[in-house]
Coordinates of C-alpha atoms in Angstrom, one line a residue:
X17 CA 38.9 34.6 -38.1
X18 CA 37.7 34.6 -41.4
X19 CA 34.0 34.2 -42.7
X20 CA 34.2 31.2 -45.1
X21 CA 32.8 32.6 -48.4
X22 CA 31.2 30.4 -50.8
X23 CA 32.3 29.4 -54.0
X24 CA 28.9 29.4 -56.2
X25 CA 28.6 27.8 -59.6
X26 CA 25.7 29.5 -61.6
X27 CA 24.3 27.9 -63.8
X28 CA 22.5 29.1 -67.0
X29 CA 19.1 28.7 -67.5
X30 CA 18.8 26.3 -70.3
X31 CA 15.9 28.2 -72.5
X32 CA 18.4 31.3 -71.6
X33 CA 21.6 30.6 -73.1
X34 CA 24.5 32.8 -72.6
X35 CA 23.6 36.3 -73.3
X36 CA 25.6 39.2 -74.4
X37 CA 25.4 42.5 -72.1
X38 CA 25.7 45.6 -74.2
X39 CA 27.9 47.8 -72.4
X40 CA 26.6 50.5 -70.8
X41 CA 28.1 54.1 -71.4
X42 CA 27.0 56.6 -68.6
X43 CA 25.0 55.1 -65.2
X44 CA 21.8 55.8 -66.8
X45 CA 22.4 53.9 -69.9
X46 CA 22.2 50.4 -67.7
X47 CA 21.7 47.6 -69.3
X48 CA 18.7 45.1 -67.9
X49 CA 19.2 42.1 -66.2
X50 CA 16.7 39.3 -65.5
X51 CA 16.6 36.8 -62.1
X52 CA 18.3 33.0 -63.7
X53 CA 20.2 35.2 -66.2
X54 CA 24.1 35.9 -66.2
X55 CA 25.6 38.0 -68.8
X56 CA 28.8 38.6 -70.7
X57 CA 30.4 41.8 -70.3
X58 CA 33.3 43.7 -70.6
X59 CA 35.4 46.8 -69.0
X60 CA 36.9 49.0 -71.2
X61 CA 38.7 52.4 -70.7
X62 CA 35.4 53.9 -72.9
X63 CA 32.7 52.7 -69.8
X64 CA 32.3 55.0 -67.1
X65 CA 35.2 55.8 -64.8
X66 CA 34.5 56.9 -60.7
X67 CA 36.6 58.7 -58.8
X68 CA 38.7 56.3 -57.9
X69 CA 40.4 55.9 -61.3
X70 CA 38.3 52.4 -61.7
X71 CA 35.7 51.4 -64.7
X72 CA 32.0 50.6 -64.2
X73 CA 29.3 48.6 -66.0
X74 CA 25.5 49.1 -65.0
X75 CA 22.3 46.7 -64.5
X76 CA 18.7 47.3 -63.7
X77 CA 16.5 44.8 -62.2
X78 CA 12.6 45.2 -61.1
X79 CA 12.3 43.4 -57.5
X80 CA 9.9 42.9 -54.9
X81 CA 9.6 43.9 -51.3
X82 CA 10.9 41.3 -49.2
X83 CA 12.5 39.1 -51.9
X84 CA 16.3 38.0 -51.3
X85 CA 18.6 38.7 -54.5
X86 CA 22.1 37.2 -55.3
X87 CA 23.9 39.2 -57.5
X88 CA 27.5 37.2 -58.5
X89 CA 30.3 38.8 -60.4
X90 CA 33.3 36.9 -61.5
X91 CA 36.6 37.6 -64.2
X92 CA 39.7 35.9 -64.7
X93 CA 41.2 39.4 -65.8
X94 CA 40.8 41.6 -62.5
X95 CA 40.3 41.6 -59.1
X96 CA 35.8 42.2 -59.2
X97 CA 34.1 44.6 -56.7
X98 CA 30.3 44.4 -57.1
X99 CA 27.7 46.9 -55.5
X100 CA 24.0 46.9 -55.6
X101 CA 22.1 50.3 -55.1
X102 CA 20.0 52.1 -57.1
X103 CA 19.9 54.4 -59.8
X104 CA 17.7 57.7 -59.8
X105 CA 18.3 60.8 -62.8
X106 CA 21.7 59.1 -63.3
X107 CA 22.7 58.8 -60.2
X108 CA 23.6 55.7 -58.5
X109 CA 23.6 55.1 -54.2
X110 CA 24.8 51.8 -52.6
X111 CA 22.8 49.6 -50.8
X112 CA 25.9 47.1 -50.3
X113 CA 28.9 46.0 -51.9
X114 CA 31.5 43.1 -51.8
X115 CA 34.9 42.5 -53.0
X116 CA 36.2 38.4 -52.4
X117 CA 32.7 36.9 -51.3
X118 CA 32.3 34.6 -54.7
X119 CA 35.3 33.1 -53.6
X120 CA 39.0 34.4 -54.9
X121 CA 38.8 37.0 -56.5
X122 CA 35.0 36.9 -57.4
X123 CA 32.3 39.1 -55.6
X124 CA 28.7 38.0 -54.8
X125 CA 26.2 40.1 -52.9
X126 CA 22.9 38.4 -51.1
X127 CA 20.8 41.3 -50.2
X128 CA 16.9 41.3 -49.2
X129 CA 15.0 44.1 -50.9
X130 CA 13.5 46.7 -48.8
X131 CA 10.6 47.7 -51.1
X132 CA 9.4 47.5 -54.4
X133 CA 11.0 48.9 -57.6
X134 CA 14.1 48.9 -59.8
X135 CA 17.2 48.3 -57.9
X136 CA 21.2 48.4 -60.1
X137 CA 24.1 46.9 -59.9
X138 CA 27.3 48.0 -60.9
X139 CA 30.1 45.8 -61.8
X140 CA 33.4 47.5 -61.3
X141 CA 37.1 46.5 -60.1
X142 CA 38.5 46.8 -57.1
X143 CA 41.8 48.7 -58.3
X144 CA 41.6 51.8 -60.6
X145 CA 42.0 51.2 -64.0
X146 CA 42.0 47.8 -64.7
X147 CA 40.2 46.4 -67.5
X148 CA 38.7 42.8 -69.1
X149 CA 35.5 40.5 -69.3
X150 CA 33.7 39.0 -66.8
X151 CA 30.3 37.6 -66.2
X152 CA 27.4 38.6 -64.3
X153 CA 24.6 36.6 -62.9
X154 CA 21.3 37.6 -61.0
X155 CA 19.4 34.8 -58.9
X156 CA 15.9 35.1 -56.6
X157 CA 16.1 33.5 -53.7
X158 CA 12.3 34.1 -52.7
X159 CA 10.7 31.8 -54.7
X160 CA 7.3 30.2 -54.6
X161 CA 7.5 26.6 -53.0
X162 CA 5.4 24.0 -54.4
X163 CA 5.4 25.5 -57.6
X164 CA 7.0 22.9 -60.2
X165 CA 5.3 19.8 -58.9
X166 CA 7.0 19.2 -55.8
X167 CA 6.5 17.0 -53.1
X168 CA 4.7 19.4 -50.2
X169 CA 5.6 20.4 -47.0
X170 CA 6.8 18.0 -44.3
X171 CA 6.5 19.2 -40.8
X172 CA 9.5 18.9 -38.3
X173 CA 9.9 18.9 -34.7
X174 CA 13.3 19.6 -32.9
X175 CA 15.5 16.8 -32.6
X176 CA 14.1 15.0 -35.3
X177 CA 16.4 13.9 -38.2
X178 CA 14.5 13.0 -42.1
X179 CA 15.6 11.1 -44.7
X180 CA 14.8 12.6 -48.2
X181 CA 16.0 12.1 -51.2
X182 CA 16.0 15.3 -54.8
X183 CA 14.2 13.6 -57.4
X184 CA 13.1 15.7 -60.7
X185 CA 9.7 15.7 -59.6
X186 CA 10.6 17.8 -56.9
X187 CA 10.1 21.3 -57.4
X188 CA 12.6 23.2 -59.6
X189 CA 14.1 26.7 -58.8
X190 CA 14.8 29.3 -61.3
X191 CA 18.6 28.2 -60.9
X192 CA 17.7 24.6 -62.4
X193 CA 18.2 23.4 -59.3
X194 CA 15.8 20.7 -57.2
X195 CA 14.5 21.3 -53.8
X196 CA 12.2 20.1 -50.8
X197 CA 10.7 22.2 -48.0
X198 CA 10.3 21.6 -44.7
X199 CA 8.1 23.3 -42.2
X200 CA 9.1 24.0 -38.4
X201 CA 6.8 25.5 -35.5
X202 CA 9.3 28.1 -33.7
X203 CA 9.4 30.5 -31.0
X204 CA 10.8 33.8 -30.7
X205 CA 14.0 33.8 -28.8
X206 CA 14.4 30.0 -29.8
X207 CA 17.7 29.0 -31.2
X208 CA 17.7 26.3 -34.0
X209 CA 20.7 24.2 -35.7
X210 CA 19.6 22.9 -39.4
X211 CA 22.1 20.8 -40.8
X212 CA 21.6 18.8 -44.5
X213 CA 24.1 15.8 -45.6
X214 CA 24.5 14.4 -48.5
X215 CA 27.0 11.6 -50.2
X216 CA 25.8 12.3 -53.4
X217 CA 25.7 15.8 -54.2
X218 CA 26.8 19.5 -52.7
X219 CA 24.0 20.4 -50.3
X220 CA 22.6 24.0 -50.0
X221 CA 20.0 24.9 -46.8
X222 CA 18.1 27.9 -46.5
X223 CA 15.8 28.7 -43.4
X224 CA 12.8 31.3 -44.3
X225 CA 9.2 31.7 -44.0
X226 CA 6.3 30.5 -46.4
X227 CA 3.4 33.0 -47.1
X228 CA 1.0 30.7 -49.0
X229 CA 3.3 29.2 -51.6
X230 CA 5.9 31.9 -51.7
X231 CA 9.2 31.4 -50.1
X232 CA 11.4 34.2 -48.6
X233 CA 14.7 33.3 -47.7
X234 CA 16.2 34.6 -44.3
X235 CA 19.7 32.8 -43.7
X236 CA 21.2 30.7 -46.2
X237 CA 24.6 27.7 -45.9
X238 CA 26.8 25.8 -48.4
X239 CA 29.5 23.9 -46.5
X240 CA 28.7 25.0 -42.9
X241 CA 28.2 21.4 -42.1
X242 CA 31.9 20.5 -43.3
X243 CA 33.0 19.4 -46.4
X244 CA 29.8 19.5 -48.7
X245 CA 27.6 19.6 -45.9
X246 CA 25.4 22.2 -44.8
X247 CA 24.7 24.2 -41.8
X248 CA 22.6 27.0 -40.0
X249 CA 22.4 28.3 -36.7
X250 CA 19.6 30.9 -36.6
X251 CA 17.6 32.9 -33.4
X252 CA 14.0 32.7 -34.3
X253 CA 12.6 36.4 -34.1
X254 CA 9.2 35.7 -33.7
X255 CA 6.4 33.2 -33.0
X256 CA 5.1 31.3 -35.6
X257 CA 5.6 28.6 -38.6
X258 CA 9.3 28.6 -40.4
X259 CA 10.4 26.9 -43.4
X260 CA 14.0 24.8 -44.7
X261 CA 14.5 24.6 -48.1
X262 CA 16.6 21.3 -48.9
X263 CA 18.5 21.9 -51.9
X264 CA 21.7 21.5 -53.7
X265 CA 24.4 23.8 -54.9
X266 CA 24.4 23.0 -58.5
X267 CA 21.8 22.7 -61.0
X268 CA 20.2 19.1 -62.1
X269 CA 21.5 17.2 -59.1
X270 CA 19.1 14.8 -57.8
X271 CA 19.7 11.7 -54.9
X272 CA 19.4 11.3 -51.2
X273 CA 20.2 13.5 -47.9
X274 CA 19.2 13.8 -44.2
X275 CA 18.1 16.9 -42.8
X276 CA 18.5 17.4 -39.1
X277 CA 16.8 20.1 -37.1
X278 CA 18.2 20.5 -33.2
X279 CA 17.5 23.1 -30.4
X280 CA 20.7 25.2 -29.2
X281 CA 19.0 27.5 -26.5
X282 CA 15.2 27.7 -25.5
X283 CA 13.0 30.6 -25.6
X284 CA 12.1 32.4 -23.0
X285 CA 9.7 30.6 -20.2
X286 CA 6.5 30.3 -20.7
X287 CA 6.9 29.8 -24.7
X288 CA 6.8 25.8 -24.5
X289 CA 10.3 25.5 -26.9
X290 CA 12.5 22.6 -26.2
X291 CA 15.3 23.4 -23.6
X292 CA 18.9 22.8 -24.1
X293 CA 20.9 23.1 -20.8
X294 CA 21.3 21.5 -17.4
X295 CA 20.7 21.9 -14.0
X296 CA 25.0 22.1 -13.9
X297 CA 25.5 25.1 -15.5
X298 CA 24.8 26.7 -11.9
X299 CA 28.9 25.2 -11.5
X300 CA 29.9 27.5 -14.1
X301 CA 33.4 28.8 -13.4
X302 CA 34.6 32.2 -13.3
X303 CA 36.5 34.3 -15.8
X304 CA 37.6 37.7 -15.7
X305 CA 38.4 40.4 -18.8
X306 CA 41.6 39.4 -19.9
X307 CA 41.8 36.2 -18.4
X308 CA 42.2 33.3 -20.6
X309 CA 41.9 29.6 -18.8
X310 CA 43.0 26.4 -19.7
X311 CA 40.2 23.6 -20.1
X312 CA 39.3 20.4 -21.2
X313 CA 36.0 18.7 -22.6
X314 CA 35.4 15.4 -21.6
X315 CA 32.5 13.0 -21.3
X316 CA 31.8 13.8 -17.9
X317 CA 30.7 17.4 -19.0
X318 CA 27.1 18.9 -19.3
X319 CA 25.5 16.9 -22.3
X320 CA 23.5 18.5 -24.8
X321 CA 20.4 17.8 -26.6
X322 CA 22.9 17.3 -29.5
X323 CA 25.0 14.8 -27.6
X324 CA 27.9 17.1 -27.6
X325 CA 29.7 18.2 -24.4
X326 CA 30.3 21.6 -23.1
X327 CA 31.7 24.0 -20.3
X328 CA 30.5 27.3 -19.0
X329 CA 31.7 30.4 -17.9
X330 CA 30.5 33.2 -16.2
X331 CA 31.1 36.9 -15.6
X332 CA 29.4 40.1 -14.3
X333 CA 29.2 43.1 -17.6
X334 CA 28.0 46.3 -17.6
X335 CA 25.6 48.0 -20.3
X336 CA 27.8 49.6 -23.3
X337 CA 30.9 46.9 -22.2
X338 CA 32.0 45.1 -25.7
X339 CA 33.9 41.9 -25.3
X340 CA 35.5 39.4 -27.6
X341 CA 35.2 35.6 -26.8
X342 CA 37.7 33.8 -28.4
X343 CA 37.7 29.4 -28.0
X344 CA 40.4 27.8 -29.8
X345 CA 41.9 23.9 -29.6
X346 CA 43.3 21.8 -31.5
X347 CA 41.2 18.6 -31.0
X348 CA 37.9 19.4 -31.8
X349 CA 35.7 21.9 -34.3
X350 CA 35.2 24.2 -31.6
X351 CA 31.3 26.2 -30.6
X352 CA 30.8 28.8 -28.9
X353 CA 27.8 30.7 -27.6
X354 CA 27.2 33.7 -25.4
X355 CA 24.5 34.3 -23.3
X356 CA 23.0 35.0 -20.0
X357 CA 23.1 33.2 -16.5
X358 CA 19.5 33.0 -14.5
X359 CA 19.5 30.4 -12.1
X360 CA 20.6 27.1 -13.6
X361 CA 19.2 28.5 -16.9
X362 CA 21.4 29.6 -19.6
X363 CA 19.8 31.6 -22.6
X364 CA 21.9 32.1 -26.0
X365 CA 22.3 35.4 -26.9
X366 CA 24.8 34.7 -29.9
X367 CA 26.4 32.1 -31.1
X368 CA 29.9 31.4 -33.6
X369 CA 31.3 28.2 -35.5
X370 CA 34.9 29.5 -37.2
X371 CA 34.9 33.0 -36.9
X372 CA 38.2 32.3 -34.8
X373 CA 39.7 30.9 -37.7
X374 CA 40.3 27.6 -38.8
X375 CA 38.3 25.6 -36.3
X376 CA 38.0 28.1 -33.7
X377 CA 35.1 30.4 -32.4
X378 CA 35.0 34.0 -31.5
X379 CA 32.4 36.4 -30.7
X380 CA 32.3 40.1 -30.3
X381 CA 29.8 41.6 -28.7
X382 CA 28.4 44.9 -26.6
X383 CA 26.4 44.0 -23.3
X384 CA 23.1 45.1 -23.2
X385 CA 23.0 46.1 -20.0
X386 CA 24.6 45.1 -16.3
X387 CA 23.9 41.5 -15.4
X388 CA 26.1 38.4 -15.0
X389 CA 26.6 36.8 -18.8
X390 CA 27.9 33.2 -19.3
X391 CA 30.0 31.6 -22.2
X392 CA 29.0 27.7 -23.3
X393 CA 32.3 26.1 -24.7
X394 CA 30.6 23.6 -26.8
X395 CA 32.0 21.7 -30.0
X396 CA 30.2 21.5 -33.5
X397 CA 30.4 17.7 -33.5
X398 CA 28.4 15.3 -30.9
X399 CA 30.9 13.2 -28.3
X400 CA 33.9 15.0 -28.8
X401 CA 36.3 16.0 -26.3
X402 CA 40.1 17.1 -25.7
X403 CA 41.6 20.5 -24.1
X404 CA 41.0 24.6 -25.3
X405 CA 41.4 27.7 -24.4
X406 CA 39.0 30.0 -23.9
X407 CA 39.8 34.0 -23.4
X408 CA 37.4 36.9 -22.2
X409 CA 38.7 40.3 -23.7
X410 CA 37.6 43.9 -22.9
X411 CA 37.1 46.1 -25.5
X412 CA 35.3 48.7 -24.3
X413 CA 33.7 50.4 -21.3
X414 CA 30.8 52.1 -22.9
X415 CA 31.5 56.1 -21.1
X416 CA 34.6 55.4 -19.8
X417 CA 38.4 55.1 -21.2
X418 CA 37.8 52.6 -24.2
X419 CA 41.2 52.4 -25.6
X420 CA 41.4 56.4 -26.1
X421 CA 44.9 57.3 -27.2
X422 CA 44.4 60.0 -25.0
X423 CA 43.0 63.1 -27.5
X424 CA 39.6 63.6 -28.1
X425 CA 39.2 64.0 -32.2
X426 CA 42.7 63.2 -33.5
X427 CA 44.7 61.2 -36.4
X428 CA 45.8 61.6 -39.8
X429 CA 43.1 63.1 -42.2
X430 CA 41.7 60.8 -44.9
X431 CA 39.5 61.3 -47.8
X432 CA 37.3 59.4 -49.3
X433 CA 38.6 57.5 -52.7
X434 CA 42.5 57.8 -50.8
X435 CA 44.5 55.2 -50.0
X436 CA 47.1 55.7 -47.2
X437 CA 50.4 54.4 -46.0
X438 CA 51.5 53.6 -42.2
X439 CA 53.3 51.5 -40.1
X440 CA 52.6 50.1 -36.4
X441 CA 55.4 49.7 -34.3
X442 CA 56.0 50.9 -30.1
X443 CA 55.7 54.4 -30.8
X444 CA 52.2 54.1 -31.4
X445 CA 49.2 53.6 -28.5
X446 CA 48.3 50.5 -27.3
X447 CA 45.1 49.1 -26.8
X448 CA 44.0 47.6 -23.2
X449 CA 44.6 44.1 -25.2
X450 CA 48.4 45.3 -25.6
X451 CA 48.1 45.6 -29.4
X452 CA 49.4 48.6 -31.0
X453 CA 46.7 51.8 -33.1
X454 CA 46.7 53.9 -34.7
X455 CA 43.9 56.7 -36.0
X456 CA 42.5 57.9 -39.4
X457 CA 39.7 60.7 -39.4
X458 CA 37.4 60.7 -42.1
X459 CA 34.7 63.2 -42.3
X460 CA 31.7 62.4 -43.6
X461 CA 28.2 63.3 -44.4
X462 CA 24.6 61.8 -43.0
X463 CA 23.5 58.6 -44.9
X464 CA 26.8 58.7 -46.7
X465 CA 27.6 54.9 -47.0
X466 CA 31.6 54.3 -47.3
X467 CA 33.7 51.1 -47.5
X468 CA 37.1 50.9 -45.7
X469 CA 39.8 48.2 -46.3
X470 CA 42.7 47.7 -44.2
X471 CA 45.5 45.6 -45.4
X472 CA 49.1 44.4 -44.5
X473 CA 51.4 41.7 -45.4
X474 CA 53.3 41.9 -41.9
X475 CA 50.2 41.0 -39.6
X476 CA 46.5 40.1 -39.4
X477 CA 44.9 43.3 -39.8
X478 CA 41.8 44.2 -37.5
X479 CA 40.0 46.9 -38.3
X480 CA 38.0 49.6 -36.0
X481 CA 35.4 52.4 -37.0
X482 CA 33.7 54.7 -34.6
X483 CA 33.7 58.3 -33.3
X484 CA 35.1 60.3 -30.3
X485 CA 33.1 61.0 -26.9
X486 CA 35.3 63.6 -25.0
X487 CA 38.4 61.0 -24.4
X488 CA 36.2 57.9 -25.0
X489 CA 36.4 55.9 -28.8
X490 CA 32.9 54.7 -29.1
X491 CA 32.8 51.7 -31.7
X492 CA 30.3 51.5 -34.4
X493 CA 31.8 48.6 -36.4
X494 CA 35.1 45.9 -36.2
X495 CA 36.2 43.4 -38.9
X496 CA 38.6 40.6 -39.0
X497 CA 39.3 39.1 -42.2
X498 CA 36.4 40.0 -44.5
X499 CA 39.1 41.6 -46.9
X500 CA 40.2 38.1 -47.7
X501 CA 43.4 36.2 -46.3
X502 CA 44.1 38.2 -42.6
X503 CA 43.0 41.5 -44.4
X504 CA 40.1 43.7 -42.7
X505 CA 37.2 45.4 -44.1
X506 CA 33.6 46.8 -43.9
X507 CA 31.0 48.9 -45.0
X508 CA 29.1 51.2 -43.2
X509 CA 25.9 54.1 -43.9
X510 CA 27.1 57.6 -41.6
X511 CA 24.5 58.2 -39.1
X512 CA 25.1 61.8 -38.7
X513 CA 27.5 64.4 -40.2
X514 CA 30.6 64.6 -38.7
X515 CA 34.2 63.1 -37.7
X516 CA 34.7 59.2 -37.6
X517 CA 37.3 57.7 -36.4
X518 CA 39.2 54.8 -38.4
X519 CA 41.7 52.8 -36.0
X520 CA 44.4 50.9 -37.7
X521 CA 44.9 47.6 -35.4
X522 CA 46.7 43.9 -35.0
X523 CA 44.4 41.0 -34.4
X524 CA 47.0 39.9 -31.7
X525 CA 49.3 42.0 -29.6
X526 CA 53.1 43.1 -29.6
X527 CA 52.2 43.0 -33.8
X528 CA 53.9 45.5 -35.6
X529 CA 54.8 46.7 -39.5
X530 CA 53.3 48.1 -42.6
X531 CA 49.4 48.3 -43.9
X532 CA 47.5 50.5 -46.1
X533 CA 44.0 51.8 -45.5
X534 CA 41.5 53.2 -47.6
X535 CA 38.0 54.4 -47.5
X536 CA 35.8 54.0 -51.3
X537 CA 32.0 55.0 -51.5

């Protein structure tokens, strides 16, 4: 279940050139960096060195509350890990960080700025020691529409599908890139499906808003859409008037696309949004935690505003439960979306594309509170049909026994900066899933922000982080795959002081053999 990164190609700004970073000695010697620039540096055993044995460059950059930044940091000598904080007396805190999101070996980071100032970036690798050049690039993505001549703002309604076409008198981003905008009236709890296409050049869709003629970028796609397509499924927080910004991945590409804008849930009543269900989904069938049924799409199925098919499933949760939602098959590009039940009326809650891997779907998520919820086996494409499998898991029971190896507290100690050994086999606990644990305790400190990575070559690594209530293992965080391949990692700011609680875990069960884990600032 891997997040597909995207591979970007930055392009330098023509009146830019290539410039030269001077390397910075100490954190606050950092070099500055401009939005449209990349720079040329290199790691050498003379620039700083962590704790962890590994090199660092710096970079300053002045930003603005609100505005989305992607920082990219690619080398063809070592393995990049790119964080952006900030610096104060010297001192440099994370914000985040990424190791493989550029794509191979290549980090990128898309982070909206909290608040006015100077923000840093360090450029470091992600094992100790290594050394090398690489290239660094800085690009705004909250730019001011309209502001290169341009072409306006067309207004869209669900269900409608434009035809436009990138000309050079469109208006041109920082990146050298063209783009159109599109505006869309929304409403909050709405769920929206954006999807761009294009024979002629790689598309690249972001959804935001538009204060005046500034653009501020909230979810952004490359190839979502498949192949060079692009696509967005996004849960309108609030009321009011969103924007799409048609675009393309590369700089100076110019022809024709369609842009497609489709309701996937309604708000709630009374907002006037589009519905996107059927009086059938009252049939919904049952399934139970750890049941996993058998079905088949077909065109006799509920049909969607999108002219796809889809099944539903239902089942009563309690507040604090977390379930996983997994839809696999092996005829269609499988969606999913979890939701609610309330009558005949099904409200989306969240939704997934490939997070199953491949072309399936899965979903974690913890229940809000006690209710019956409902699961909408759906595909990404409109009319297709063929058998899946869909599976409801239990992974936790808020208060209750939630896969406690029976200790409160209890694992091998780990520090942060280590990287530890172990192995998974049938002396270790197993999970109510029947994969085998086990626990690492790291103690940290409040707002301390850490990183941990689990990796094996024997099976697809999934990765737990929480704490300890009495016998109970409360979850704060899971990954899958966003180590790259079937490797598992996140990142993660301490709420309070105290013992956490790192389980070491298989993706499927009955999975055993070697992995190392490690936890960086």
């Amino acid at each position: 279940m891997s997040w597909r990164c995207r591979s970007l190609v930055l392009a330098l700004v023509a009146a830019l050139g290539s410039i030269s970073a001077p390397r910075p000695a100490a954190a606050q010697n950092a070099t500055g960096i401009r939005a449209g620039q990349t720079v040329q540096g290199e790691l050498t055993s003379a620039d700083t060195k962590l704790t962890d044995g590994s090199y660092a460059d710096y970079y300053t950059f002045d930003g603005r509350a609100g505005e989305q930044v992607r920082v990219t940091m690619r080398s063809r000598g070592f393995d990049t890990y790119l964080v952006l904080g900030r610096l104060s007396g010297g001192r440099f805190s994370s914000l985040q960080s990424d190791d493989d999101g550029g794509g191979g070996t290549d980090s990128q980071v898309t982070y909206t700025l909290p608040d006015d100032g100077t923000f840093a970036i360090r450029a470091n690798t992600l094992a100790p020691a290594k050394t090398g050049s690489y290239t660094l690039g800085l690009e705004s993505l909250g730019l001011a529409a309209g502001s290169g001549g341009g072409n306006g703002n067309t207004a869209m309604s669900g269900g409608q599908t434009i035809q436009g076409e990138l000309t050079t008198d469109d208006t041109k981003l920082d990146d050298g890139s063209y783009a159109d905008y599109y505006t869309y009236q929304g409403h909050a709890g709405e769920q929206i499906r954006a999807t761009m296409r294009s024979r002629v050049f790689d598309t690249y869709l972001v959804i935001g808003r538009l204060d005046g003629k500034r653009f501020s970028a909230l979810q952004s796609n490359d190839d979502g859409g498949g192949g060079t397509d692009s696509q967005i499924t996004y849960t309108l927080p609030g009321d009011g008037t969103y924007a799409f910004r048609a675009n393309t991945l590369s700089a100076g590409k110019t022809g024709s696309y369609t842009l497609t804008i489709e309701p996937v849930s309604s708000a709630p009543a009374g907002t006037g949004a589009r519905a996107n269900t059927a009086t059938t989904v009252s049939d919904a069938a049952p399934i139970l935690a750890g049941q996993t049924i058998q079905g088949e799409l077909s065109s006799t199925d509920v049909r969607l505003d999108d002219n796809s098919y889809a099944d539903y499933f239902a089942f009563d949760g309690r507040a604090g439960q977390r379930v996983r939602v997994t839809l696999r098959s092996r005829a269609f590009d499988s969606y999913l979306v979890f939701g609610r039940l309330v009558g005949t009326r099904f409200s989306s809650l969240q939704s997934n594309d490939d997070g199953g891997g491949g072309n399936d779907s899965q979903i974690t998520y913890t229940l809000p509170d006690d209710g019956t919820y409902a699961i909408r086996v759906n595909t990404l494409a409109a009319r297709q049909t063929g058998a899946y499998t869909v599976g409801l898991e239990l992974l936790g029971a808020g208060s209750s026994a939630n896969d406690a190896p029976g200790s409160s507290v209890s694992g091998t100690s780990i520090s942060r900066g280590q990287v530890l050994r172990g192995a998974l086999d049938g002396s270790d606990f197993t999970l109510s899933d029947g994969s085998y644990a086990e626990d690492f305790v790291y103690h940290g400190r409040s707002g301390e922000r850490i990183t941990v990575t689990l990796r094996s070559s024997a099976f697809d690594a999934y990765l737990k982080f929480g704490q300890m209530n009495g016998q109970s293992f409360h979850e704060l965080a899971a990954d899958d795959d966003s180590a790259g391949g079937t490797d598992s990692q996140l990142s993660f700011t301490l709420p309070s002081t105290g013992d956490y609680v790192i389980r070491a875990n298989t993706l499927f069960k009955d999975k055993t053999g070697s992995f190392t884990v490690s936890v960086e600032p």
